[in-house]
One Martini backbone bead per residue (centre of mass of N, CA, C, O) as a GRO file, in nm:
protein
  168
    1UNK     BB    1   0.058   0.067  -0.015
    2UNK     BB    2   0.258   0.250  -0.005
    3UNK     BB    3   0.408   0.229  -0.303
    4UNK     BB    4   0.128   0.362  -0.412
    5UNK     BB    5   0.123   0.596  -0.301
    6UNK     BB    6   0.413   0.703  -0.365
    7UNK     BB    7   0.324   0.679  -0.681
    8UNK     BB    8   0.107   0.925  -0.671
    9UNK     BB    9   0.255   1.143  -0.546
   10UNK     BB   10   0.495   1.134  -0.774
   11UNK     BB   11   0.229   1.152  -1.026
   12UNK     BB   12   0.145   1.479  -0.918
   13UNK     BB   13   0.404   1.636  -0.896
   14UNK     BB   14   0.469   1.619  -1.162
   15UNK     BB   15   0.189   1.723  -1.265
   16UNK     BB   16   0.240   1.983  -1.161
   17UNK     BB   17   0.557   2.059  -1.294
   18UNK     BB   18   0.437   2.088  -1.577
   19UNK     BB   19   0.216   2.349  -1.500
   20UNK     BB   20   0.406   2.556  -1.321
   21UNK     BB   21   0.524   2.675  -1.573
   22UNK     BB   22   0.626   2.894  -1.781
   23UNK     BB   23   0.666   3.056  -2.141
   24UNK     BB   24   0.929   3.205  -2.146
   25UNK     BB   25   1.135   2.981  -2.161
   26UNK     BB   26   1.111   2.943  -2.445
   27UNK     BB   27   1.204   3.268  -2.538
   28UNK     BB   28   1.461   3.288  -2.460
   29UNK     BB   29   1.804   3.356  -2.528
   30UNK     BB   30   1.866   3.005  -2.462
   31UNK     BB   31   1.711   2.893  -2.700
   32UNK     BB   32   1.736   3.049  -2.918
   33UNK     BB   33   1.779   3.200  -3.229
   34UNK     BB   34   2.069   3.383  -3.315
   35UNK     BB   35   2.023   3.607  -3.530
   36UNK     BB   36   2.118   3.838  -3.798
   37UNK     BB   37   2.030   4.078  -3.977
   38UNK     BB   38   2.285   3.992  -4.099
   39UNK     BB   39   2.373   3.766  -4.307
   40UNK     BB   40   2.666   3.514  -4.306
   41UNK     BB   41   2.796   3.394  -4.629
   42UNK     BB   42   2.910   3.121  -4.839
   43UNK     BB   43   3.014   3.105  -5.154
   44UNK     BB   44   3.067   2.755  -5.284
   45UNK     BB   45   3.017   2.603  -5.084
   46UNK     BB   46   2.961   2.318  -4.856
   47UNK     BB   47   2.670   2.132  -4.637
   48UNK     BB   48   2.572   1.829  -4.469
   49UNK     BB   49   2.460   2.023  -4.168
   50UNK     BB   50   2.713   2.170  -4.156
   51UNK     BB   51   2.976   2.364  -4.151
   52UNK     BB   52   3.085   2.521  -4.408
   53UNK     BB   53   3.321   2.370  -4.707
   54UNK     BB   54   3.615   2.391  -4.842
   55UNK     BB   55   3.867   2.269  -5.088
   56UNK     BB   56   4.164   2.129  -5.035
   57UNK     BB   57   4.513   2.056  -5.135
   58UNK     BB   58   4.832   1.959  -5.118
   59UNK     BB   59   4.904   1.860  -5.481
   60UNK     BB   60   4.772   2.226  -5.498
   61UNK     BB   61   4.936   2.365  -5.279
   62UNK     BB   62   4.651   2.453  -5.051
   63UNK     BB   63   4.470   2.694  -5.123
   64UNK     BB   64   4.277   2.929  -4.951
   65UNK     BB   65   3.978   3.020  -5.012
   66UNK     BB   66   3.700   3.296  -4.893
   67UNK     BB   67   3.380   3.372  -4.904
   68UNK     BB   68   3.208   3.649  -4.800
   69UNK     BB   69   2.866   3.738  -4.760
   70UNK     BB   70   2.609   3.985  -4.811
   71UNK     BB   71   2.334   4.126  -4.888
   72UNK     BB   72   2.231   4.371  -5.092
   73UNK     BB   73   1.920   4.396  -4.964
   74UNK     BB   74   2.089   4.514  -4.664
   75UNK     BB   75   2.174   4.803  -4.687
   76UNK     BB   76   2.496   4.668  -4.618
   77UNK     BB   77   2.848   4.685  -4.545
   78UNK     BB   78   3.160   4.578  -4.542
   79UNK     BB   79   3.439   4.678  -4.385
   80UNK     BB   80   3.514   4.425  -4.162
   81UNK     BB   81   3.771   4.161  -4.084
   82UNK     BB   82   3.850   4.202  -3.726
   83UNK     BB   83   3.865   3.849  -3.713
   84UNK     BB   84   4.086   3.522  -3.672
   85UNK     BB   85   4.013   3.245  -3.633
   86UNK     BB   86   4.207   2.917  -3.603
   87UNK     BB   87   4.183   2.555  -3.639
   88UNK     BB   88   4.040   2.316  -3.550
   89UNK     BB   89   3.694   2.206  -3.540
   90UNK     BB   90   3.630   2.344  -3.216
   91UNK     BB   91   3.556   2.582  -3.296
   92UNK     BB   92   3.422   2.924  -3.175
   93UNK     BB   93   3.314   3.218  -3.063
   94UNK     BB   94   3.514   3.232  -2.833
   95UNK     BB   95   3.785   3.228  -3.004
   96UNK     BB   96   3.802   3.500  -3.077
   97UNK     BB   97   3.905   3.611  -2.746
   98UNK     BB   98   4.159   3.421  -2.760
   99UNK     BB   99   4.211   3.337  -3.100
  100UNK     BB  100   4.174   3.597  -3.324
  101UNK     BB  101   4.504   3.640  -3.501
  102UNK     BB  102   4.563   3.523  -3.712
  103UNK     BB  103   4.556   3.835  -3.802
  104UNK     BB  104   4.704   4.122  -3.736
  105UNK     BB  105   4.497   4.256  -3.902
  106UNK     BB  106   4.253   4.389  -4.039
  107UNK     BB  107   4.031   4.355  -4.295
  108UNK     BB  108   3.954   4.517  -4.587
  109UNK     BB  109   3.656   4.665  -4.715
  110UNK     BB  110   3.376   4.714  -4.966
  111UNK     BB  111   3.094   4.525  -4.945
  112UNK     BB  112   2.962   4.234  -4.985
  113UNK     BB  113   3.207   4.117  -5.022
  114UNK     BB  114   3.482   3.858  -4.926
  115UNK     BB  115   3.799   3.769  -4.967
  116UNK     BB  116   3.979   3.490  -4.808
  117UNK     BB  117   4.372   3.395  -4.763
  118UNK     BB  118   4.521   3.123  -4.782
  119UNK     BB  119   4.761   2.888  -4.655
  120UNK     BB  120   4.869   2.612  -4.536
  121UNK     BB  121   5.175   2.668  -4.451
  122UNK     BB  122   5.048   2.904  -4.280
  123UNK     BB  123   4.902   2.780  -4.070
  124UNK     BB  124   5.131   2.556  -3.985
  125UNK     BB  125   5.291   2.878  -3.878
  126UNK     BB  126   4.981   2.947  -3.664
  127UNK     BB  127   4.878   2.638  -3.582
  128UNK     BB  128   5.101   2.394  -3.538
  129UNK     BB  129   4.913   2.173  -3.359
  130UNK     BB  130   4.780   2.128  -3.634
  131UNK     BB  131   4.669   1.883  -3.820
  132UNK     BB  132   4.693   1.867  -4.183
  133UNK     BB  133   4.716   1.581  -4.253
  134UNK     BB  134   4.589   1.343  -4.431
  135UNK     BB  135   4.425   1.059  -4.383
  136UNK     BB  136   4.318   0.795  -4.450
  137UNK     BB  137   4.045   0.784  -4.298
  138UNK     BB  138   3.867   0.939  -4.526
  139UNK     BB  139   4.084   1.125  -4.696
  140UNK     BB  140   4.076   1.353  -4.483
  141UNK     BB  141   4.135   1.699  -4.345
  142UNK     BB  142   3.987   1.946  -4.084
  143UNK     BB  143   3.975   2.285  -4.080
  144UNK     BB  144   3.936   2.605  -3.940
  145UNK     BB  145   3.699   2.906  -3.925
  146UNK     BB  146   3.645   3.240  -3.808
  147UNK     BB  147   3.457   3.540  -3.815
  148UNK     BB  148   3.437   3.889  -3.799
  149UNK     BB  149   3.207   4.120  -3.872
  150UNK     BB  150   3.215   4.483  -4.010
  151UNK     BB  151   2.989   4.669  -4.115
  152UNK     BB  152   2.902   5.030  -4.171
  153UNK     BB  153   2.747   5.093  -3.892
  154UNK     BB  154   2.937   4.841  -3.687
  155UNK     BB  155   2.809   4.626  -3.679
  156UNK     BB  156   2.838   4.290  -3.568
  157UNK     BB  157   2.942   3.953  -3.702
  158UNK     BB  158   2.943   3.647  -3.638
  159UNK     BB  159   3.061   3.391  -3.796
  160UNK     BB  160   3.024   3.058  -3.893
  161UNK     BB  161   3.185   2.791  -3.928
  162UNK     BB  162   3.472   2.731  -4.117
  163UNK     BB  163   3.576   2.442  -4.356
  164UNK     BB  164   3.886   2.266  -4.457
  165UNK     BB  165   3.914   2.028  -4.669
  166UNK     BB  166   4.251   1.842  -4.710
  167UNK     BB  167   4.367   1.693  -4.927
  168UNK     BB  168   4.620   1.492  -5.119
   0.00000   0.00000   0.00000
């Protein structure tokens, strides 16, 4: 008798406790989707629902190049690439705030498109701990960037973490 007591008010507390919060916090800024009101996108790159990554090669020289684009409809364009994090691919945004250094000084920009180059060598030369070599499988290896963009008229965009998948 006591067992089924007390599962009883075990699934009463529960039903009480499922009713008595508010939905405030469905809508918190802990859970919600922080977009901003100015996206930037990758163009040219791929993404299988992970973060877009474009590809570059050992045997092709290393070649990096990253193109940053804001809508045109958005009338704001890129003032500047204020900071480069770069790393292996657990980079976030916090990285930014550690490891922002990629480049020493912002790079300019005028326009809604910016296009960032770099090679696996200077990766190589500013990231030593990270391994570049394509591992035997899946036959590549990817490192990251993350960039914040100041906008046109001051404000800030962190954007979505990219990657370089590595071939042979």
């Amino acid at each position: 008798m006591k067992k089924i007591t007390f599962q009883l008010l075990l699934l009463a507390l529960v039903a009480l406790a499922g009713t008595s919060c508010k939905d405030d916090y469905v809508y918190s800024e802990l859970v919600q989707d922080n977009r901003p009101l100015v996206p930037v996108t990758f163009p040219g790159s791929t993404t299988y629902g992970f973060d877009p990554y474009y590809e570059t090669s050992v045997a092709g020289g290393g070649n990096i190049k990253i193109t940053l684009s804001i809508p045109a409809s958005s009338g704001r364009t890129i003032k500047e690439i204020s900071k480069i994090a770069a790393g292996a691919t657990s980079i976030n945004a916090g990285t930014l705030r550690t490891a922002g250094n990629y480049n020493a000084n912002p790079i300019a920009v005028n326009g809604t498109t910016a296009e960032f180059t770099t090679t696996l060598k200077d990766f190589a030369t500013k990231r030593p701990t990270v391994p570049i070599t394509p591992v035997a499988l899946p036959n590549f290896r990817e490192i990251a960037f993350i960039f914040l963009v100041t906008l046109d008229d001051g404000s800030q965009i962190t954007a979505t973490p990219v990657r370089i998948r590595i071939l042979a």
